[in-house]
């Protein structure tokens, strides 16, 4: 071209674009390209055409359309979502492919609308080429960074769920022990163990799934527990009744001496059971309750009745006492919640005292160092990894607990090349495990069949990578005739899921379904545990589960599951990381990476967050 410029023949219109657009991608044009450069090109020269004017995509691809390709009200969000969806890749089905398709059934916009102007298509080609070059130059993959679209403010509806976990079996047992010094063992029978099903607990022999909400069975269990424990304590003047005169009349023939003493007693029982004073209304209603009860029962029986009522009080049964909302100093309620969620027990008197000097932050530090934390966290991780309670099946829960207690990088859950023994001591393990953390632990592998069942990869991906598999009914009929190769045919409906399941199942082949290592198959032939190039786009290519593990830990989906597990520990529910909790998600993400993957810092950040403290953000 040089200085000659473009020579236009007379009559040609410079505004009428040439017929054939230049869509080839020349990476040398974009050396050192940044993702922001691609975003800028997209925002200025592509996005307006997708969302304004006549042949707009917005009508069919808006955020509520459930299409896989989405155009939102924000250019950068649209760009990043498209990148995560792979729509800038040089492959069939990409944006460029769809807007330039020759087939009228495929071209977008659909419905016979005018195609996009050539200038827009060229800008889209440049955008895609920049993204491809950025990735080819080693830029982090779209699924290995904090999702940029979550950096924009959430604009959806506010969540209105009641945000307070109900007490679980272990927490209840520990609370009764702490308040009453009573393990509820009567005539040699452990009544907690006997009624564990009612309270939704887990013992790994008959009960494996924990109840997460209040059930009618739980309330029936309380009907057994409360009268028994309360009457024994009132009779023995122990627990909440220590130091009280529980036989003295509640009323006076003249004056108010007995009444005043009874009300002081009620205050004590509130403090010991609910960790707070009664309000004036509660004081008078409890006193009235007791004077009613005494017409049917002894004075001691009336005290027991007051205790039973408090055991059914929401402040006793929710891990965060709901009265926090009206408390003058809600920090005490927060400590009750923190202690129950981290240690599985209520705070001690010494810890309440410590709260005044060390604050919640100091107590989190102390708690995270305590043996109670390790013991309770381990029970949470047993449930998380669906342990069967045997030493082998507990091994992965021990590793997870050890990593957190010792502030090690959470990535080692997948990449640790060692074991943690039942005394929580780090031990070397056989070299064949390599860097695979829990993924080759005998107890983790042994109840998850690999090829040809795909259960193992499905459980790894759903348990740690956030995948959800909803198998359509028509697939079941087609399974019988399937071969591993047929599941990874890109044109089949199987490919969507099996592009990951099938290569990963091959990478686990050196571990049999009992979780034992082998190097040859049943016929004596050596095993190839590479992904075998079954799927060209498989993100975890290589030999054995180590190839999977070392790449998987870089994925945002894995990091999110790790952060979410700590969030669940304190909040008793999943983090709404894509919606109204994207800000705390980012905060936890930054905290984890600033501290070398130390999840204690993540737990602390959750505990000190407005979310945990139920303050508006
Ligand atoms: C009249 C509605 C309509 C319009 C307008 C429209 N699309 Fe689509 N689009 C669809 C439907 C329906 C599908 C799913 C069926 C298919 O793949 O053809 C689809 C699929 C797609 C896909 C595949 C991913 C997915 O979400 O399923 C892409 C990419 C796409 N469209 C891009 C665009 C672009 C870019 C525009 C604007 C230039 C556009 N579409 C305009 C209806 C529309
Ligand atoms: C929506 C995701 C999904 C799709 C689509 C899908 N599969 Fe699967 N498939 C799975 C999962 C998950 C498992 C493991 C299920 C389990 O262990 O409970 C599985 C297991 C299997 C199994 C082992 C079944 C057994 O009895 O052990 C076969 C065979 C199979 N799939 C073949 C296919 C074929 C063939 C297709 C396509 C026609 C297909 N799948 C499509 C997700 C999918």
XYZ file of C-alpha atoms and ligand atoms in Angstrom:
703
model
C 0.000 0.000 0.000
C 2.566 2.573 1.066
C 1.819 6.149 0.117
C -0.367 5.231 -2.793
C -3.396 4.789 -0.624
C -6.485 3.168 -1.930
C -7.598 4.046 -5.377
C -11.324 4.138 -5.711
C -12.844 3.678 -9.079
C -15.279 6.433 -10.032
C -18.721 5.798 -8.655
C -17.657 3.379 -5.925
C -18.937 4.275 -2.485
C -16.345 4.308 0.289
C -19.093 3.665 2.824
C -20.136 0.421 1.158
C -17.885 -2.238 2.661
C -16.042 -4.723 0.434
C -17.764 -8.041 -0.177
C -15.060 -10.261 1.305
C -14.012 -9.409 4.825
C -10.522 -10.084 6.123
C -11.023 -12.622 8.866
C -7.677 -14.387 9.007
C -5.885 -14.352 12.332
C -2.244 -13.301 12.151
C -0.824 -13.640 15.690
C 2.334 -11.714 14.744
C 0.173 -8.584 14.606
C -0.622 -8.965 18.280
C 2.670 -9.755 20.011
C 2.384 -8.781 23.721
C -1.367 -8.356 23.363
C -3.270 -7.975 26.621
C -6.747 -9.170 27.376
C -7.736 -5.540 27.906
C -6.815 -4.818 24.279
C -9.273 -7.448 23.111
C -11.888 -6.108 25.506
C -11.404 -2.589 24.136
C -11.826 -3.746 20.535
C -14.930 -5.701 21.507
C -16.455 -2.855 23.514
C -15.916 -0.191 20.842
C -16.520 -2.090 17.649
C -18.505 -5.270 18.335
C -20.708 -4.904 21.401
C -22.799 -1.951 20.116
C -23.882 -3.972 17.081
C -24.885 -6.934 19.260
C -27.101 -4.844 21.496
C -28.299 -1.851 19.495
C -30.063 -1.380 16.215
C -32.149 -3.835 14.274
C -30.360 -7.158 13.926
C -29.539 -7.229 17.613
C -28.701 -10.426 19.465
C -29.988 -9.036 22.735
C -33.600 -9.977 22.087
C -32.860 -13.707 22.035
C -29.637 -13.855 24.087
C -30.400 -11.617 27.081
C -29.366 -12.626 30.580
C -32.668 -14.359 31.339
C -32.802 -16.253 28.025
C -30.940 -19.361 29.292
C -28.987 -19.415 26.021
C -25.383 -20.492 26.395
C -24.144 -17.346 24.658
C -25.366 -14.288 26.609
C -25.438 -10.585 25.858
C -25.905 -8.538 29.012
C -26.260 -4.823 29.647
C -22.527 -4.593 30.253
C -19.939 -4.874 27.468
C -17.145 -6.276 29.626
C -19.423 -8.812 31.278
C -20.577 -9.935 27.832
C -16.960 -10.203 26.695
C -15.766 -12.240 29.675
C -18.751 -14.573 29.634
C -18.130 -15.188 25.943
C -14.471 -15.918 26.600
C -15.292 -18.347 29.416
C -17.768 -20.040 27.107
C -15.028 -20.522 24.496
C -16.781 -18.311 21.921
C -13.558 -16.592 20.842
C -11.791 -19.842 20.055
C -10.969 -20.810 16.462
C -13.486 -23.618 16.313
C -16.917 -24.524 14.974
C -19.696 -22.870 16.967
C -17.608 -19.822 17.892
C -19.137 -16.360 17.603
C -17.251 -15.670 14.407
C -18.357 -19.004 12.986
C -22.001 -18.354 13.828
C -22.181 -14.832 12.401
C -20.448 -15.849 9.150
C -22.114 -19.241 8.642
C -23.195 -20.017 5.102
C -25.999 -22.276 6.287
C -29.168 -20.179 6.814
C -30.141 -22.555 9.662
C -26.960 -21.713 11.528
C -26.234 -18.056 10.803
C -26.811 -15.543 13.571
C -28.803 -13.442 13.964
C -31.376 -16.047 13.118
C -34.884 -15.572 11.888
C -33.911 -14.142 8.511
C -32.594 -10.910 10.021
C -29.882 -8.951 8.215
C -26.384 -10.297 8.904
C -23.982 -8.198 10.944
C -22.163 -5.473 8.948
C -18.770 -6.521 7.597
C -16.976 -3.913 9.722
C -18.421 -5.530 12.865
C -17.509 -9.019 11.697
C -13.949 -7.863 11.064
C -13.751 -6.322 14.527
C -15.054 -9.574 15.989
C -12.354 -11.469 14.086
C -9.711 -9.108 15.503
C -11.113 -9.546 19.018
C -11.047 -13.325 18.721
C -7.527 -13.275 17.270
C -6.293 -11.132 20.175
C -7.837 -13.505 22.726
C -6.335 -16.521 20.967
C -2.907 -14.881 20.801
C -3.084 -13.858 24.467
C -3.806 -17.459 25.437
C -1.187 -18.898 23.071
C 1.394 -16.574 24.688
C 0.740 -18.236 28.044
C -1.842 -15.824 29.430
C -3.967 -17.492 32.125
C -6.858 -19.489 30.730
C -10.331 -18.051 31.165
C -11.236 -20.688 33.761
C -8.112 -20.112 35.872
C -8.719 -16.536 37.018
C -11.299 -14.845 39.204
C -14.337 -14.487 36.903
C -14.025 -10.868 35.686
C -17.781 -10.539 35.207
C -18.190 -10.954 38.976
C -16.268 -7.734 39.524
C -19.293 -5.758 38.403
C -21.970 -5.027 41.019
C -24.774 -7.544 41.473
C -28.021 -6.160 40.144
C -30.423 -9.053 40.770
C -32.989 -9.385 43.526
C -31.859 -9.433 47.156
C -31.887 -12.780 48.934
C -34.519 -13.056 51.637
C -33.880 -16.576 53.030
C -33.634 -16.934 56.816
C -29.884 -17.119 57.221
C -29.203 -19.064 60.400
C -28.224 -22.724 60.718
C -30.211 -24.964 63.037
C -28.220 -26.744 65.743
C -26.863 -30.126 64.644
C -26.534 -33.338 66.641
C -22.930 -32.786 67.744
C -23.563 -29.160 68.653
C -26.636 -30.116 70.677
C -24.792 -32.866 72.504
C -21.914 -30.515 73.299
C -24.289 -27.788 74.436
C -26.095 -30.110 76.854
C -22.720 -31.253 78.142
C -21.549 -27.675 78.574
C -24.718 -26.273 80.179
C -25.735 -29.286 82.297
C -22.509 -31.271 82.539
C -24.720 -34.170 81.470
C -23.959 -36.691 78.708
C -27.569 -37.987 78.915
C -26.425 -41.488 79.819
C -29.048 -43.197 81.977
C -28.599 -46.680 83.489
C -25.643 -47.254 81.191
C -27.594 -46.271 78.045
C -26.262 -43.395 75.926
C -29.541 -41.723 75.018
C -27.936 -39.400 72.473
C -26.552 -42.393 70.565
C -29.851 -44.219 70.948
C -31.821 -41.302 69.482
C -29.220 -40.140 66.956
C -31.628 -40.628 64.053
C -34.170 -38.253 65.598
C -31.531 -35.556 65.960
C -30.247 -36.080 62.406
C -26.762 -37.090 63.548
C -24.173 -39.306 61.852
C -22.390 -42.271 63.445
C -21.023 -43.982 60.305
C -22.584 -47.281 61.305
C -26.320 -46.780 60.842
C -26.524 -43.060 60.034
C -24.424 -41.418 57.321
C -26.291 -38.295 56.253
C -26.663 -35.289 58.507
C -29.969 -33.442 58.787
C -29.430 -29.810 57.890
C -32.761 -28.316 58.947
C -35.132 -28.674 61.895
C -37.255 -31.770 61.409
C -40.377 -32.896 63.248
C -38.302 -35.847 64.497
C -35.857 -33.422 66.066
C -38.663 -31.822 68.040
C -39.823 -35.263 69.197
C -36.262 -35.944 70.311
C -36.305 -32.711 72.299
C -39.471 -33.927 74.041
C -37.405 -36.824 75.370
C -34.263 -34.859 76.115
C -35.521 -31.668 77.743
C -37.637 -33.053 80.652
C -35.068 -35.690 81.516
C -32.031 -33.425 81.542
C -33.802 -30.441 83.123
C -35.433 -32.402 85.952
C -32.196 -34.141 86.846
C -30.338 -30.819 86.948
C -33.073 -29.134 89.006
C -33.198 -32.054 91.426
C -29.414 -32.157 91.836
C -29.047 -28.348 91.739
C -26.451 -28.625 88.977
C -25.901 -26.863 85.654
C -28.129 -23.808 85.330
C -29.481 -24.394 88.866
C -26.140 -24.505 90.680
C -26.383 -22.366 93.805
C -30.140 -21.768 93.497
C -32.737 -22.637 96.093
C -35.143 -24.604 93.908
C -37.467 -25.714 96.704
C -38.258 -22.313 98.154
C -41.763 -21.040 97.461
C -42.006 -18.743 94.455
C -44.448 -16.388 96.162
C -44.683 -14.506 99.440
C -47.602 -14.192 101.849
C -46.411 -10.626 102.357
C -43.574 -8.634 100.735
C -41.626 -9.739 97.651
C -38.591 -11.606 99.029
C -39.355 -14.983 97.446
C -40.540 -13.463 94.212
C -37.355 -11.399 93.927
C -35.211 -14.477 94.625
C -37.133 -16.505 92.030
C -36.633 -13.793 89.412
C -32.907 -13.623 90.183
C -32.866 -17.398 89.703
C -34.634 -17.082 86.362
C -32.018 -14.560 85.258
C -29.271 -17.016 86.167
C -30.948 -19.837 84.231
C -31.229 -17.560 81.163
C -27.585 -16.601 81.418
C -26.435 -20.187 81.684
C -28.691 -21.584 78.970
C -29.012 -18.714 76.483
C -25.884 -16.704 77.364
C -27.855 -13.528 78.018
C -30.235 -11.832 80.472
C -33.973 -12.205 79.998
C -35.845 -9.128 78.820
C -38.331 -7.665 81.306
C -41.173 -9.328 79.393
C -39.394 -12.703 79.369
C -38.650 -12.432 83.071
C -42.269 -11.843 83.930
C -43.656 -14.479 81.536
C -41.237 -17.126 82.791
C -42.156 -16.271 86.368
C -45.863 -16.580 85.487
C -45.205 -19.917 83.779
C -43.523 -21.211 86.930
C -46.292 -20.045 89.252
C -48.768 -21.824 86.962
C -46.697 -25.006 86.953
C -46.404 -25.040 90.716
C -50.172 -25.582 91.000
C -49.585 -29.007 89.338
C -46.044 -29.859 90.387
C -43.397 -29.200 93.021
C -41.357 -25.990 92.998
C -38.429 -28.018 91.692
C -40.727 -29.278 88.937
C -41.611 -25.684 88.069
C -37.906 -24.816 87.727
C -37.467 -27.845 85.516
C -40.400 -26.638 83.393
C -38.781 -23.225 82.915
C -35.580 -24.980 81.817
C -37.489 -27.127 79.315
C -39.030 -24.032 77.782
C -35.585 -22.466 77.338
C -34.289 -25.621 75.680
C -36.978 -25.126 73.048
C -36.145 -21.422 72.705
C -34.792 -20.348 69.285
C -31.723 -18.925 71.047
C -30.916 -22.459 72.188
C -31.739 -24.173 68.907
C -30.237 -21.900 66.266
C -26.470 -21.677 66.187
C -26.684 -17.883 66.055
C -29.089 -16.848 68.842
C -31.810 -14.970 66.911
C -31.989 -12.422 69.762
C -28.762 -10.956 68.336
C -31.012 -8.743 66.215
C -32.280 -6.835 69.251
C -29.258 -7.241 71.549
C -27.466 -4.106 72.683
C -24.156 -5.934 72.178
C -24.557 -8.597 69.465
C -20.877 -9.650 69.721
C -21.773 -12.157 72.454
C -24.296 -13.802 70.127
C -21.674 -13.806 67.389
C -19.275 -15.592 69.715
C -21.913 -18.235 70.491
C -22.348 -18.766 66.770
C -18.609 -18.733 66.028
C -17.835 -21.207 68.754
C -20.604 -23.599 67.778
C -19.687 -23.466 64.086
C -15.920 -23.778 64.563
C -15.679 -25.995 67.626
C -19.090 -27.655 67.739
C -19.679 -26.387 71.289
C -20.799 -23.155 72.967
C -18.182 -20.745 74.374
C -16.864 -21.188 77.900
C -17.124 -18.468 80.543
C -13.392 -17.827 80.087
C -13.969 -17.240 76.392
C -16.755 -14.748 77.051
C -14.319 -12.921 79.313
C -11.649 -13.066 76.630
C -14.080 -11.527 74.137
C -13.862 -8.188 75.944
C -10.082 -7.990 75.565
C -9.282 -9.996 72.421
C -12.427 -9.280 70.395
C -13.916 -11.731 67.933
C -10.722 -11.615 65.872
C -8.557 -12.739 68.802
C -10.959 -15.540 69.597
C -10.925 -16.809 66.022
C -7.131 -17.080 66.262
C -7.335 -18.907 69.579
C -10.059 -21.220 68.334
C -8.174 -22.146 65.175
C -5.256 -23.312 67.324
C -7.406 -25.396 69.659
C -7.761 -29.195 69.673
C -11.539 -28.697 69.698
C -11.303 -27.046 66.275
C -9.298 -29.912 64.823
C -11.716 -32.492 66.247
C -14.864 -30.747 65.036
C -13.462 -29.722 61.643
C -12.513 -33.348 61.074
C -16.146 -34.432 61.590
C -17.222 -31.820 58.999
C -14.677 -33.104 56.479
C -15.726 -36.709 57.107
C -19.174 -35.700 55.914
C -17.759 -33.642 53.050
C -15.791 -36.596 51.632
C -18.598 -39.063 52.383
C -16.386 -41.099 54.678
C -17.563 -44.463 55.963
C -15.849 -43.821 59.288
C -13.099 -46.400 58.712
C -9.422 -45.390 59.065
C -8.942 -45.783 55.285
C -12.001 -43.799 54.278
C -11.124 -41.122 56.867
C -7.700 -40.525 55.331
C -8.876 -37.804 52.958
C -10.727 -36.026 55.799
C -7.531 -36.218 57.850
C -5.497 -34.624 55.041
C -8.041 -31.817 54.637
C -8.081 -31.190 58.401
C -4.295 -31.296 58.649
C -3.899 -28.783 55.804
C -6.240 -26.305 57.479
C -4.973 -26.761 61.033
C -1.387 -26.292 59.852
C -2.079 -23.468 57.427
C -0.790 -25.402 54.405
C -1.758 -24.553 50.834
C -5.218 -25.921 50.032
C -3.893 -27.077 46.641
C -2.201 -29.952 48.457
C -5.573 -31.574 48.902
C -5.021 -32.625 45.291
C -1.237 -32.383 44.978
C 0.137 -33.562 48.343
C 2.512 -36.532 47.922
C 2.175 -37.698 51.537
C -0.373 -39.150 53.923
C -1.726 -38.066 57.306
C -1.940 -40.905 59.798
C -4.701 -41.407 62.399
C -2.699 -39.404 64.949
C -2.658 -36.503 62.441
C 1.037 -36.846 61.709
C 2.408 -36.395 58.204
C 3.831 -39.635 56.767
C 5.538 -40.424 53.474
C 3.622 -42.612 51.059
C 4.537 -44.883 48.162
C 6.043 -43.114 45.158
C 3.381 -44.425 42.760
C 0.868 -41.992 44.273
C 2.863 -39.034 42.999
C 1.288 -35.626 43.569
C -2.329 -36.669 43.830
C -3.455 -35.824 47.403
C -6.793 -37.454 48.161
C -7.282 -38.633 44.567
C -5.397 -41.913 44.955
C -6.131 -42.580 48.616
C -7.413 -46.124 48.965
C -10.426 -45.057 50.973
C -11.320 -42.340 48.479
C -10.961 -44.523 45.374
C -12.398 -47.750 46.697
C -16.113 -46.922 46.679
C -15.971 -45.123 43.324
C -15.752 -47.446 40.297
C -13.698 -46.186 37.328
C -13.912 -47.571 33.793
C -16.380 -48.591 32.422
C -18.666 -46.979 35.012
C -17.261 -43.420 35.169
C -18.427 -43.059 38.759
C -14.968 -41.997 39.987
C -14.461 -39.100 37.560
C -18.085 -38.043 38.049
C -17.574 -37.902 41.845
C -14.268 -36.028 41.572
C -15.767 -33.461 39.212
C -18.955 -32.955 41.199
C -17.235 -33.031 44.602
C -14.349 -30.694 43.841
C -14.893 -28.955 40.506
C -18.514 -27.941 40.878
C -19.792 -29.989 37.924
C -23.430 -31.019 37.856
C -24.453 -34.022 35.765
C -28.113 -34.317 34.954
C -28.231 -37.299 32.677
C -31.083 -36.997 30.155
C -33.353 -40.086 30.000
C -32.562 -40.817 26.335
C -28.920 -41.418 27.336
C -29.697 -44.430 29.521
C -31.013 -46.428 26.559
C -27.857 -45.605 24.579
C -25.408 -46.604 27.307
C -25.532 -50.348 26.716
C -23.986 -50.157 23.251
C -21.374 -47.584 24.271
C -17.623 -47.933 24.036
C -15.203 -45.507 25.649
C -14.380 -44.182 22.179
C -18.024 -43.633 21.256
C -18.591 -41.478 24.355
C -15.979 -38.983 23.144
C -17.259 -38.592 19.599
C -17.632 -34.785 19.433
C -20.815 -35.076 17.388
C -22.593 -37.287 19.972
C -24.789 -36.085 22.814
C -22.402 -37.970 25.130
C -19.502 -35.619 24.449
C -20.755 -32.775 26.622
C -20.057 -34.803 29.800
C -17.763 -37.580 28.646
C -15.149 -35.231 27.173
C -13.978 -35.020 30.798
C -15.273 -38.271 32.311
C -13.746 -40.643 29.772
C -10.148 -39.309 29.621
C -10.064 -39.006 33.431
C -11.306 -42.567 33.859
C -8.304 -43.666 31.759
C -5.909 -41.606 33.885
C -7.058 -43.525 36.960
C -6.556 -46.965 35.388
C -3.514 -47.864 37.508
C -5.744 -47.797 40.594
C -8.277 -50.585 40.599
C -11.773 -50.286 42.023
C -10.475 -51.408 45.437
C -8.020 -48.524 45.434
C -5.022 -50.818 44.949
C -2.144 -49.959 42.635
C -1.443 -52.115 39.586
C 0.742 -51.783 36.528
C -0.777 -54.536 34.393
C -4.385 -55.323 33.585
C -6.250 -58.613 34.152
C -4.629 -60.147 31.063
C -1.131 -59.142 32.188
C -0.726 -56.352 29.634
C 0.892 -53.103 30.819
C -1.586 -50.321 31.594
C -1.482 -47.021 29.717
C -2.852 -44.442 32.159
C -2.436 -41.418 29.921
C -5.506 -39.574 28.628
C -4.621 -41.248 25.275
C -5.449 -38.102 23.311
C -9.097 -39.156 23.410
C -10.287 -35.562 23.464
C -8.067 -32.905 21.858
C -9.465 -30.175 24.120
C -9.210 -32.171 27.415
C -7.754 -29.612 29.840
C -5.913 -32.114 32.077
C -3.822 -33.946 29.480
C -1.004 -36.235 30.585
C -0.177 -39.397 32.454
C -2.050 -40.578 35.522
C -4.063 -38.682 38.113
C -1.102 -36.411 38.824
C -1.622 -34.796 35.423
C -5.228 -34.150 36.345
C -4.483 -32.981 39.895
C -1.728 -30.500 39.130
C -3.846 -28.717 36.509
C -7.151 -28.960 38.376
C -5.870 -26.938 41.349
C -5.397 -23.937 39.044
C -9.042 -23.883 38.048
C -11.356 -21.249 39.441
C -13.942 -23.990 39.962
C -11.589 -25.833 42.336
C -10.570 -22.712 44.237
C -14.228 -21.758 44.619
C -15.071 -25.176 46.110
C -12.198 -24.810 48.574
C -13.311 -21.353 49.681
C -16.912 -22.438 49.757
C -16.150 -25.315 52.134
C -14.870 -22.829 54.715
C -17.809 -20.552 54.052
C -20.221 -23.455 54.660
C -18.431 -24.265 57.905
C -19.339 -20.881 59.371
C -22.557 -20.028 57.550
C -24.092 -23.497 57.280
C -24.967 -22.859 53.625
C -23.321 -22.395 50.240
C -21.818 -19.062 49.240
C -23.878 -17.315 46.548
C -20.669 -16.525 44.715
C -22.194 -15.666 41.346
C -24.939 -13.518 42.820
C -25.154 -11.174 45.772
C -22.060 -12.649 47.485
C -19.599 -12.032 44.673
C -17.889 -9.353 46.760
C -17.083 -11.659 49.682
C -16.093 -14.333 47.162
C -13.498 -11.943 45.732
C -12.347 -11.022 49.225
C -11.859 -14.685 50.189
C -10.116 -15.356 46.884
C -7.636 -12.525 47.506
C -7.159 -13.592 51.127
C -6.327 -17.164 50.123
C -3.800 -16.130 47.487
C -2.206 -13.450 49.658
C -1.601 -16.082 52.343
C -0.215 -18.943 50.277
C -3.484 -20.876 50.321
C -3.779 -20.854 54.144
C -7.466 -21.571 54.730
C -7.292 -20.406 58.365
C -7.080 -16.887 56.991
C -10.133 -17.580 54.869
C -12.074 -18.821 57.909
C -11.049 -15.712 59.790
C -12.109 -13.470 56.927
C -15.539 -15.119 56.882
C -15.894 -14.770 60.676
C -15.078 -11.065 60.566
C -17.203 -10.376 57.487
C -20.472 -8.475 57.441
C -22.028 -11.633 56.047
C -21.227 -13.698 59.145
C -22.054 -10.792 61.437
C -25.334 -10.236 59.630
C -24.588 -6.591 58.956
C -25.683 -5.093 55.675
C -22.672 -4.883 53.326
C -34.462 -14.552 16.855
C -33.686 -15.025 17.955
C -32.171 -14.956 17.834
C -31.411 -13.869 17.504
C -31.868 -12.490 17.092
C -30.039 -14.294 17.664
N -29.986 -15.598 18.074
Fe -28.302 -16.704 18.417
N -29.436 -18.302 18.876
C -30.810 -18.355 18.845
C -31.259 -19.709 19.169
C -32.680 -20.173 19.296
C -30.082 -20.478 19.373
C -29.984 -21.968 19.708
C -30.111 -22.831 18.468
C -28.908 -22.767 17.612
O -27.795 -23.074 18.101
O -29.050 -22.420 16.452
C -28.965 -19.560 19.172
C -27.638 -19.941 19.326
C -26.585 -19.075 19.249
C -25.217 -19.436 19.572
C -24.786 -20.785 20.114
C -24.805 -20.761 21.647
C -26.171 -20.715 22.277
O -26.468 -19.738 22.999
O -26.965 -21.630 22.070
C -24.470 -18.319 19.361
C -22.971 -18.177 19.588
C -25.346 -17.275 18.903
N -26.625 -17.781 18.839
C -24.939 -15.996 18.578
C -25.824 -14.976 18.207
C -25.405 -13.655 17.861
C -23.965 -13.168 17.880
C -26.508 -12.947 17.550
C -26.606 -11.511 17.089
C -25.745 -11.167 15.996
C -27.636 -13.835 17.685
N -27.176 -15.057 18.092
C -28.945 -13.471 17.436
C -31.656 -17.308 18.588
C -31.274 -16.042 18.173
C -25.194 -35.141 31.398
C -23.935 -35.810 31.411
C -23.811 -37.129 30.640
C -24.154 -37.385 29.351
C -24.729 -36.411 28.339
C -23.828 -38.767 29.131
N -23.293 -39.319 30.242
Fe -22.675 -41.224 30.464
N -22.362 -40.890 32.420
C -22.443 -39.687 33.048
C -22.138 -39.843 34.446
C -22.120 -38.724 35.495
C -21.875 -41.195 34.650
C -21.524 -41.870 35.970
C -22.823 -42.122 36.675
C -22.674 -42.680 38.067
O -21.636 -43.177 38.426
O -23.658 -42.612 38.793
C -22.036 -41.848 33.349
C -21.881 -43.201 33.145
C -21.956 -43.802 31.905
C -21.768 -45.220 31.667
C -21.536 -46.279 32.724
C -22.901 -46.738 33.224
C -22.832 -47.847 34.238
O -23.782 -48.616 34.279
O -21.876 -47.947 34.984
C -21.869 -45.422 30.328
C -21.702 -46.732 29.594
C -22.156 -44.126 29.739
N -22.205 -43.165 30.712
C -22.342 -43.915 28.393
C -22.869 -42.746 27.871
C -23.245 -42.593 26.489
C -23.101 -43.659 25.425
C -23.716 -41.326 26.363
C -24.279 -40.678 25.105
C -25.322 -41.398 24.460
C -23.626 -40.709 27.655
N -23.103 -41.595 28.539
C -24.013 -39.403 27.923
C -22.774 -38.486 32.472
C -23.268 -38.351 31.203
